Amino acid sequence: MKRSVILLFAFLTVFFYSCKDEDKTVSVVGVTINTPSKVTLSTGESLNLSAVVTPENASRKDLLWVSNRPDIATVNSESGLVNAVFHGEVKITVTSKQGYVTDAVTLTILPAVYTTGVEIKQDNVTIAAKDTIILDYEVLPSNATDKGVIWTSSNPAAATVAVIDGKVTLAGIAHGTTTITVTTREGAHMASIDILVTPKAGEEVIPTGVTLPDVVGLEEGSETRLTPIFTPPNATIKERFWESDNPEVAEVDQNGVVKAISLGEANITFTAEDYEGNSVSTSCEIHVVVFVTALSLNLNWASLEVGETVILAAMIEPEEATNKNLTWKSDNPEIAEVTIEDDKVIVTGKATGANNAPGKTKITATSAYGEVSVSCDITVTKPEE
């Protein structure tokens, strides 16, 4: 009897506290989606939705997010992150897992607007070392979906570029030149400007000389950029001037880019002035030519005894090549040397290899323009006694 009373008391205690816990449960009576920052998205964009559960002290506030058109926009079932997939309308519904109370929002997904270009508002810029300026740019069209860009400097030792507090900041580092380029993240459209960084006051270095290549060969329609080399290398230059004495053959812009216009020769002159009014100049001959595109020899290999000779002849393509001069070279003149006599290319066996083994070398002909090469293998043996 006593045991039965104890068990009944225990049951009633558990039942009492169980009913007491149930009395503490606070049910969800409403769920409301916070006003979205926008209800129109472009394909590829994302939007984080959130919702408020009422009452504030509801026992369970976990939610379930669902999209009625996952082909148009998907939604993370737990976080409410919406990803626009395709154009059209989509309803995003949120449901409280306790009480099954719901709310919904309709989003419009627009087709993506692709970038068509990018512009830097400033022209070529001059900036002093240690100074900074803000660059202004625009991604086109103005309603492009992805306006992300990447900035680079071709010579960070002269100037750097970085986004600081949302502004594109150009910083002069040291005297020199660089090219600042902006590239769109979508479509890889580019724009660039040239930057001249002037020295900080009191840091000028007077140039004593400047050089360019003596001669440069170009094909019609091609172009190259000439780079002046100063003495000393850290000379500080204020102004640069380029000029062609025959722009109908080769023209040059103020960045030193030479474009070959027609067959012939032109002289490109470069002049630089420093910050004290001193100037240095130099020039480069531009030959606009028809390049050699292929070479062949009358022999691909030859075997000679010491003292013997063989004549090599080269066939040049195309026939109308402007400069048919060739440079001849032996890889090992001690085994076989190459000489030119009366316009004939003569190869002479000079010595054999170690222990009188056959000596081997290669005779190579290289064109003046186009750098096309062709070779003949030469083996030199000891004369039979």
Short mmCIF file of C-alpha atoms in Angstrom, two decimals:
data_model
loop_
_atom_site.label_atom_id
_atom_site.label_comp_id
_atom_site.label_asym_id
_atom_site.label_seq_id
_atom_site.Cartn_x
_atom_site.Cartn_y
_atom_site.Cartn_z
CA MET A 1 0.00 0.00 0.00
CA LYS A 2 2.81 2.38 0.99
CA ARG A 3 4.64 1.58 -2.33
CA SER A 4 1.46 2.43 -4.35
CA VAL A 5 1.10 5.78 -2.60
CA ILE A 6 4.71 6.66 -3.37
CA LEU A 7 4.33 5.79 -7.07
CA LEU A 8 1.10 7.83 -7.32
CA PHE A 9 2.83 10.82 -5.74
CA ALA A 10 5.71 10.59 -8.22
CA PHE A 11 3.32 10.41 -11.18
CA LEU A 12 1.36 13.43 -10.01
CA THR A 13 4.61 15.40 -9.52
CA VAL A 14 5.83 14.68 -13.06
CA PHE A 15 2.39 15.49 -14.48
CA PHE A 16 2.27 18.75 -12.57
CA TYR A 17 5.62 20.00 -13.77
CA SER A 18 4.90 18.82 -17.33
CA CYS A 19 1.73 20.87 -17.42
CA LYS A 20 3.65 23.76 -15.92
CA ASP A 21 6.27 23.58 -18.79
CA GLU A 22 3.51 23.54 -21.39
CA ASP A 23 2.08 26.62 -19.83
CA LYS A 24 5.48 28.33 -20.50
CA THR A 25 5.38 27.69 -24.32
CA VAL A 26 4.89 30.94 -26.28
CA SER A 27 3.44 30.27 -29.74
CA VAL A 28 4.28 32.20 -32.92
CA VAL A 29 1.37 34.35 -34.03
CA GLY A 30 2.97 36.18 -36.95
CA VAL A 31 6.00 36.43 -39.25
CA THR A 32 6.75 39.48 -41.37
CA ILE A 33 9.45 39.88 -44.03
CA ASN A 34 11.50 43.04 -43.48
CA THR A 35 11.13 45.50 -46.35
CA PRO A 36 13.78 44.41 -48.89
CA SER A 37 16.41 46.94 -49.95
CA LYS A 38 15.12 46.36 -53.48
CA VAL A 39 12.54 44.13 -55.13
CA THR A 40 14.12 44.25 -58.59
CA LEU A 41 17.31 42.29 -59.23
CA SER A 42 19.39 41.63 -62.31
CA THR A 43 20.42 38.15 -63.31
CA GLY A 44 23.45 37.17 -61.25
CA GLU A 45 22.68 39.51 -58.33
CA SER A 46 22.01 38.41 -54.74
CA LEU A 47 19.76 39.74 -51.97
CA ASN A 48 19.58 38.76 -48.30
CA LEU A 49 16.01 38.64 -46.97
CA SER A 50 15.17 38.64 -43.27
CA ALA A 51 11.95 38.37 -41.26
CA VAL A 52 10.59 39.28 -37.81
CA VAL A 53 8.73 36.71 -35.72
CA THR A 54 6.01 37.85 -33.29
CA PRO A 55 5.70 37.81 -30.42
CA GLU A 56 9.29 38.68 -29.66
CA ASN A 57 9.41 36.05 -26.90
CA ALA A 58 8.08 33.22 -29.11
CA SER A 59 9.47 29.88 -28.02
CA ARG A 60 10.68 28.94 -31.53
CA LYS A 61 11.80 31.48 -34.10
CA ASP A 62 13.31 29.17 -36.71
CA LEU A 63 12.08 29.84 -40.27
CA LEU A 64 11.91 28.07 -43.60
CA TRP A 65 12.46 30.03 -46.85
CA VAL A 66 11.06 28.72 -50.16
CA SER A 67 11.07 29.97 -53.76
CA ASN A 68 8.10 29.17 -55.96
CA ARG A 69 10.31 29.47 -59.08
CA PRO A 70 13.84 28.17 -58.40
CA ASP A 71 14.48 28.45 -62.14
CA ILE A 72 14.12 32.24 -61.76
CA ALA A 73 15.62 32.72 -58.28
CA THR A 74 16.83 30.34 -55.62
CA VAL A 75 16.73 31.00 -51.87
CA ASN A 76 18.73 29.45 -49.05
CA SER A 77 16.13 27.68 -46.88
CA GLU A 78 17.80 28.80 -43.64
CA SER A 79 19.50 32.15 -44.32
CA GLY A 80 17.05 33.72 -46.80
CA LEU A 81 19.84 34.54 -49.31
CA VAL A 82 18.26 34.97 -52.77
CA ASN A 83 20.28 34.40 -55.96
CA ALA A 84 18.79 35.68 -59.23
CA VAL A 85 19.08 33.03 -61.94
CA PHE A 86 16.85 34.09 -64.85
CA HIS A 87 14.54 36.96 -65.73
CA GLY A 88 10.90 36.84 -64.61
CA GLU A 89 8.88 37.11 -61.39
CA VAL A 90 9.36 34.92 -58.34
CA LYS A 91 7.60 34.66 -54.96
CA ILE A 92 9.75 34.03 -51.91
CA THR A 93 7.79 32.65 -48.95
CA VAL A 94 8.92 32.41 -45.34
CA THR A 95 7.18 30.06 -42.90
CA SER A 96 7.55 29.80 -39.15
CA LYS A 97 8.31 26.21 -38.22
CA GLN A 98 6.14 26.70 -35.16
CA GLY A 99 2.58 27.56 -36.00
CA TYR A 100 3.19 27.54 -39.77
CA VAL A 101 2.61 31.28 -40.07
CA THR A 102 3.76 32.67 -43.42
CA ASP A 103 4.63 35.85 -45.30
CA ALA A 104 5.82 36.37 -48.86
CA VAL A 105 7.47 38.91 -51.15
CA THR A 106 7.48 39.07 -54.95
CA LEU A 107 10.76 39.89 -56.69
CA THR A 108 11.28 40.90 -60.32
CA ILE A 109 14.42 39.54 -61.99
CA LEU A 110 15.71 41.50 -64.99
CA PRO A 111 18.10 40.24 -67.70
CA ALA A 112 21.74 41.02 -66.90
CA VAL A 113 23.14 44.22 -68.43
CA TYR A 114 26.65 43.43 -69.63
CA THR A 115 29.50 45.94 -69.58
CA THR A 116 30.49 47.41 -72.94
CA GLY A 117 33.50 49.44 -71.84
CA VAL A 118 35.17 51.60 -69.22
CA GLU A 119 36.47 55.16 -69.34
CA ILE A 120 39.00 57.07 -67.24
CA LYS A 121 37.86 60.69 -67.08
CA GLN A 122 41.37 62.18 -66.79
CA ASP A 123 43.83 62.39 -69.67
CA ASN A 124 47.50 61.56 -69.12
CA VAL A 125 48.45 62.77 -65.65
CA THR A 126 51.52 64.46 -64.12
CA ILE A 127 51.92 64.03 -60.37
CA ALA A 128 54.72 64.88 -57.96
CA ALA A 129 56.42 62.17 -55.91
CA LYS A 130 54.72 61.71 -52.51
CA ASP A 131 51.50 63.39 -53.79
CA THR A 132 48.14 61.71 -54.40
CA ILE A 133 45.18 62.42 -56.67
CA ILE A 134 41.75 60.82 -57.12
CA LEU A 135 41.03 59.16 -60.46
CA ASP A 136 37.51 59.38 -61.88
CA TYR A 137 36.15 56.59 -64.08
CA GLU A 138 32.89 55.19 -65.46
CA VAL A 139 31.81 51.68 -66.35
CA LEU A 140 29.60 51.57 -69.46
CA PRO A 141 26.67 51.38 -69.73
CA SER A 142 25.67 53.23 -66.56
CA ASN A 143 23.17 50.46 -65.70
CA ALA A 144 25.64 47.60 -66.14
CA THR A 145 24.90 44.78 -63.72
CA ASP A 146 28.49 44.15 -62.64
CA LYS A 147 30.51 47.35 -62.26
CA GLY A 148 33.46 45.71 -60.56
CA VAL A 149 36.90 46.75 -61.89
CA ILE A 150 40.58 45.92 -61.29
CA TRP A 151 43.29 48.63 -61.23
CA THR A 152 46.98 48.02 -62.03
CA SER A 153 50.16 50.05 -62.39
CA SER A 154 52.79 48.91 -64.91
CA ASN A 155 55.53 50.46 -62.75
CA PRO A 156 54.62 50.51 -59.04
CA ALA A 157 58.06 51.95 -58.27
CA ALA A 158 56.88 55.18 -59.93
CA ALA A 159 53.21 55.25 -58.90
CA THR A 160 50.65 52.95 -57.31
CA VAL A 161 46.88 52.85 -57.53
CA ALA A 162 44.47 51.57 -54.88
CA VAL A 163 40.85 51.96 -53.78
CA ILE A 164 40.83 53.80 -50.44
CA ASP A 165 37.53 54.62 -48.73
CA GLY A 166 35.73 53.91 -51.99
CA LYS A 167 37.93 56.31 -54.00
CA VAL A 168 40.50 55.34 -56.64
CA THR A 169 43.69 56.92 -55.31
CA LEU A 170 46.82 57.41 -57.43
CA ALA A 171 49.98 57.86 -55.34
CA GLY A 172 53.26 59.16 -56.74
CA ILE A 173 56.16 57.14 -55.34
CA ALA A 174 59.29 58.29 -57.17
CA HIS A 175 60.28 60.03 -60.38
CA GLY A 176 59.46 57.95 -63.44
CA THR A 177 56.64 56.88 -65.71
CA THR A 178 53.95 54.26 -65.49
CA THR A 179 50.70 53.25 -67.17
CA ILE A 180 47.59 52.92 -65.03
CA THR A 181 45.07 50.42 -66.40
CA VAL A 182 41.51 49.69 -65.29
CA THR A 183 39.88 46.40 -66.37
CA THR A 184 36.22 45.50 -65.93
CA ARG A 185 35.62 42.33 -63.96
CA GLU A 186 32.93 41.30 -66.45
CA GLY A 187 33.93 41.39 -70.11
CA ALA A 188 37.58 42.41 -69.46
CA HIS A 189 37.16 45.84 -71.08
CA MET A 190 40.17 48.12 -70.47
CA ALA A 191 41.18 51.76 -70.38
CA SER A 192 44.55 53.25 -69.48
CA ILE A 193 46.40 56.53 -68.98
CA ASP A 194 50.11 57.35 -68.86
CA ILE A 195 51.45 58.84 -65.65
CA LEU A 196 54.54 61.02 -65.27
CA VAL A 197 55.81 61.29 -61.70
CA THR A 198 57.96 64.36 -61.21
CA PRO A 199 60.68 64.38 -58.54
CA LYS A 200 60.14 65.85 -55.14
CA ALA A 201 61.63 69.35 -54.87
CA GLY A 202 65.40 69.15 -54.40
CA GLU A 203 65.68 65.60 -55.79
CA GLU A 204 66.39 66.48 -59.46
CA VAL A 205 69.19 64.52 -61.20
CA ILE A 206 70.66 66.11 -64.35
CA PRO A 207 70.82 63.75 -67.39
CA THR A 208 74.20 63.58 -69.14
CA GLY A 209 73.18 61.38 -72.06
CA VAL A 210 70.49 59.23 -73.66
CA THR A 211 70.53 56.35 -76.17
CA LEU A 212 68.14 54.46 -78.45
CA PRO A 213 68.78 51.41 -80.64
CA ASP A 214 70.86 52.42 -83.69
CA VAL A 215 68.61 50.67 -86.21
CA VAL A 216 65.19 49.00 -85.96
CA GLY A 217 63.56 47.03 -88.77
CA LEU A 218 59.77 46.92 -89.09
CA GLU A 219 57.31 45.43 -91.52
CA GLU A 220 54.62 47.62 -93.07
CA GLY A 221 51.71 48.11 -90.68
CA SER A 222 53.62 46.91 -87.62
CA GLU A 223 54.64 49.03 -84.68
CA THR A 224 57.11 49.09 -81.80
CA ARG A 225 57.77 51.24 -78.77
CA LEU A 226 61.20 52.82 -78.42
CA THR A 227 62.53 53.11 -74.86
CA PRO A 228 65.24 55.72 -74.23
CA ILE A 229 68.00 54.78 -71.78
CA PHE A 230 69.34 57.70 -69.74
CA THR A 231 72.71 58.33 -68.18
CA PRO A 232 72.55 58.27 -65.23
CA PRO A 233 69.61 55.84 -65.07
CA ASN A 234 67.91 57.92 -62.37
CA ALA A 235 68.00 61.17 -64.37
CA THR A 236 64.89 63.26 -63.75
CA ILE A 237 63.13 64.28 -66.96
CA LYS A 238 60.46 66.96 -67.23
CA GLU A 239 59.59 66.92 -70.95
CA ARG A 240 59.95 64.34 -73.74
CA PHE A 241 59.66 65.05 -77.46
CA TRP A 242 59.54 62.56 -80.35
CA GLU A 243 59.80 63.42 -84.06
CA SER A 244 60.06 61.55 -87.37
CA ASP A 245 61.88 63.14 -90.30
CA ASN A 246 59.84 61.01 -92.73
CA PRO A 247 56.35 60.35 -91.32
CA GLU A 248 55.22 58.93 -94.68
CA VAL A 249 57.53 55.99 -93.96
CA ALA A 250 57.36 55.82 -90.15
CA GLU A 251 55.42 57.97 -87.71
CA VAL A 252 55.95 58.29 -83.97
CA ASP A 253 53.65 59.45 -81.16
CA GLN A 254 54.68 61.22 -77.98
CA ASN A 255 54.87 57.92 -76.11
CA GLY A 256 57.62 56.67 -78.41
CA VAL A 257 55.38 54.26 -80.32
CA VAL A 258 56.64 53.97 -83.92
CA LYS A 259 54.29 52.76 -86.66
CA ALA A 260 55.63 51.58 -90.01
CA ILE A 261 53.62 53.19 -92.83
CA SER A 262 55.44 52.29 -96.07
CA LEU A 263 58.73 50.82 -97.34
CA GLY A 264 61.71 53.09 -96.84
CA GLU A 265 63.78 54.69 -94.10
CA ALA A 266 63.04 57.31 -91.46
CA ASN A 267 65.01 58.87 -88.65
CA ILE A 268 63.28 59.07 -85.26
CA THR A 269 64.67 61.75 -82.93
CA PHE A 270 64.10 61.85 -79.19
CA THR A 271 64.79 64.90 -77.03
CA ALA A 272 64.42 65.16 -73.27
CA GLU A 273 64.56 68.20 -71.02
CA ASP A 274 65.24 68.16 -67.29
CA TYR A 275 63.88 70.46 -64.60
CA GLU A 276 66.77 72.91 -64.98
CA GLY A 277 66.32 73.44 -68.72
CA ASN A 278 69.11 71.09 -69.84
CA SER A 279 68.39 68.78 -72.78
CA VAL A 280 69.80 65.57 -74.27
CA SER A 281 68.85 63.91 -77.55
CA THR A 282 69.45 60.84 -79.66
CA SER A 283 68.03 59.17 -82.76
CA CYS A 284 67.17 55.79 -84.23
CA GLU A 285 67.00 54.70 -87.88
CA ILE A 286 63.77 52.94 -88.78
CA HIS A 287 63.92 50.63 -91.80
CA VAL A 288 60.50 49.61 -93.08
CA VAL A 289 61.24 46.43 -95.00
CA VAL A 290 59.95 43.14 -96.34
CA PHE A 291 61.22 40.59 -93.83
CA VAL A 292 62.89 37.30 -94.74
CA THR A 293 60.40 34.59 -93.79
CA ALA A 294 62.32 31.42 -94.70
CA LEU A 295 65.89 30.22 -95.37
CA SER A 296 67.28 27.00 -96.77
CA LEU A 297 70.82 25.79 -97.63
CA ASN A 298 72.23 23.76 -100.47
CA LEU A 299 73.64 21.35 -97.85
CA ASN A 300 72.13 20.18 -94.57
CA TRP A 301 75.37 18.41 -93.56
CA ALA A 302 78.90 17.91 -94.85
CA SER A 303 81.96 15.82 -93.92
CA LEU A 304 85.40 17.39 -94.40
CA GLU A 305 88.97 16.39 -93.81
CA VAL A 306 91.23 18.88 -92.09
CA GLY A 307 92.11 21.54 -94.72
CA GLU A 308 89.22 20.68 -97.01
CA THR A 309 86.55 23.25 -97.90
CA VAL A 310 82.93 23.28 -98.93
CA ILE A 311 80.81 26.12 -100.31
CA LEU A 312 77.41 26.89 -98.76
CA ALA A 313 74.66 28.78 -100.56
CA ALA A 314 71.44 30.08 -99.05
CA MET A 315 68.02 30.36 -100.69
CA ILE A 316 65.94 33.27 -99.33
CA GLU A 317 62.17 33.69 -99.23
CA PRO A 318 60.38 35.78 -100.24
CA GLU A 319 62.18 36.86 -103.39
CA GLU A 320 61.20 40.49 -102.72
CA ALA A 321 62.80 40.54 -99.24
CA THR A 322 64.29 44.00 -98.74
CA ASN A 323 67.51 43.00 -97.00
CA LYS A 324 69.01 39.68 -98.04
CA ASN A 325 72.20 40.05 -96.03
CA LEU A 326 72.96 37.06 -93.83
CA THR A 327 75.20 36.63 -90.82
CA TRP A 328 77.27 33.41 -90.87
CA LYS A 329 78.65 31.82 -87.73
CA SER A 330 80.45 28.62 -86.70
CA ASP A 331 79.58 27.21 -83.30
CA ASN A 332 83.21 26.07 -82.97
CA PRO A 333 85.67 27.90 -85.29
CA GLU A 334 88.49 25.67 -83.99
CA ILE A 335 86.80 22.69 -85.69
CA ALA A 336 85.59 24.49 -88.82
CA GLU A 337 85.60 28.17 -89.71
CA VAL A 338 83.38 30.07 -92.09
CA THR A 339 84.63 32.91 -94.33
CA ILE A 340 83.18 34.94 -97.16
CA GLU A 341 85.32 35.46 -100.25
CA ASP A 342 84.02 36.98 -103.49
CA ASP A 343 80.46 36.56 -102.23
CA LYS A 344 81.08 32.86 -101.61
CA VAL A 345 80.52 31.29 -98.21
CA ILE A 346 83.44 28.92 -97.62
CA VAL A 347 83.63 26.44 -94.76
CA THR A 348 87.10 25.08 -93.97
CA GLY A 349 87.91 22.07 -91.78
CA LYS A 350 90.46 23.16 -89.16
CA ALA A 351 90.91 20.34 -86.64
CA THR A 352 89.40 17.14 -85.38
CA GLY A 353 88.11 16.50 -81.89
CA ALA A 354 89.93 15.08 -78.90
CA ASN A 355 92.10 12.04 -79.58
CA ASN A 356 91.72 12.66 -83.30
CA ALA A 357 88.04 11.68 -83.10
CA PRO A 358 85.77 13.37 -85.68
CA GLY A 359 85.16 16.97 -84.66
CA LYS A 360 81.68 18.36 -85.09
CA THR A 361 80.24 21.87 -85.31
CA LYS A 362 77.32 23.74 -86.80
CA ILE A 363 77.38 26.57 -89.37
CA THR A 364 74.39 28.89 -89.00
CA ALA A 365 73.08 31.63 -91.31
CA THR A 366 70.75 34.29 -89.83
CA SER A 367 68.79 36.97 -91.71
CA ALA A 368 69.28 40.65 -90.88
CA TYR A 369 65.52 41.21 -90.39
CA GLY A 370 63.10 38.62 -89.14
CA GLU A 371 65.86 36.68 -87.36
CA VAL A 372 65.24 33.58 -89.46
CA SER A 373 68.02 30.97 -89.17
CA VAL A 374 69.14 27.80 -90.92
CA SER A 375 72.08 25.49 -90.12
CA CYS A 376 74.41 22.93 -91.68
CA ASP A 377 76.08 20.22 -89.56
CA ILE A 378 79.81 19.85 -90.25
CA THR A 379 81.99 16.83 -89.36
CA VAL A 380 85.79 17.18 -89.66
CA THR A 381 88.05 14.10 -89.77
CA LYS A 382 91.80 13.50 -89.85
CA PRO A 383 93.20 12.91 -93.37
CA GLU A 384 94.07 9.34 -94.14
CA GLU A 385 97.86 8.70 -94.07
#
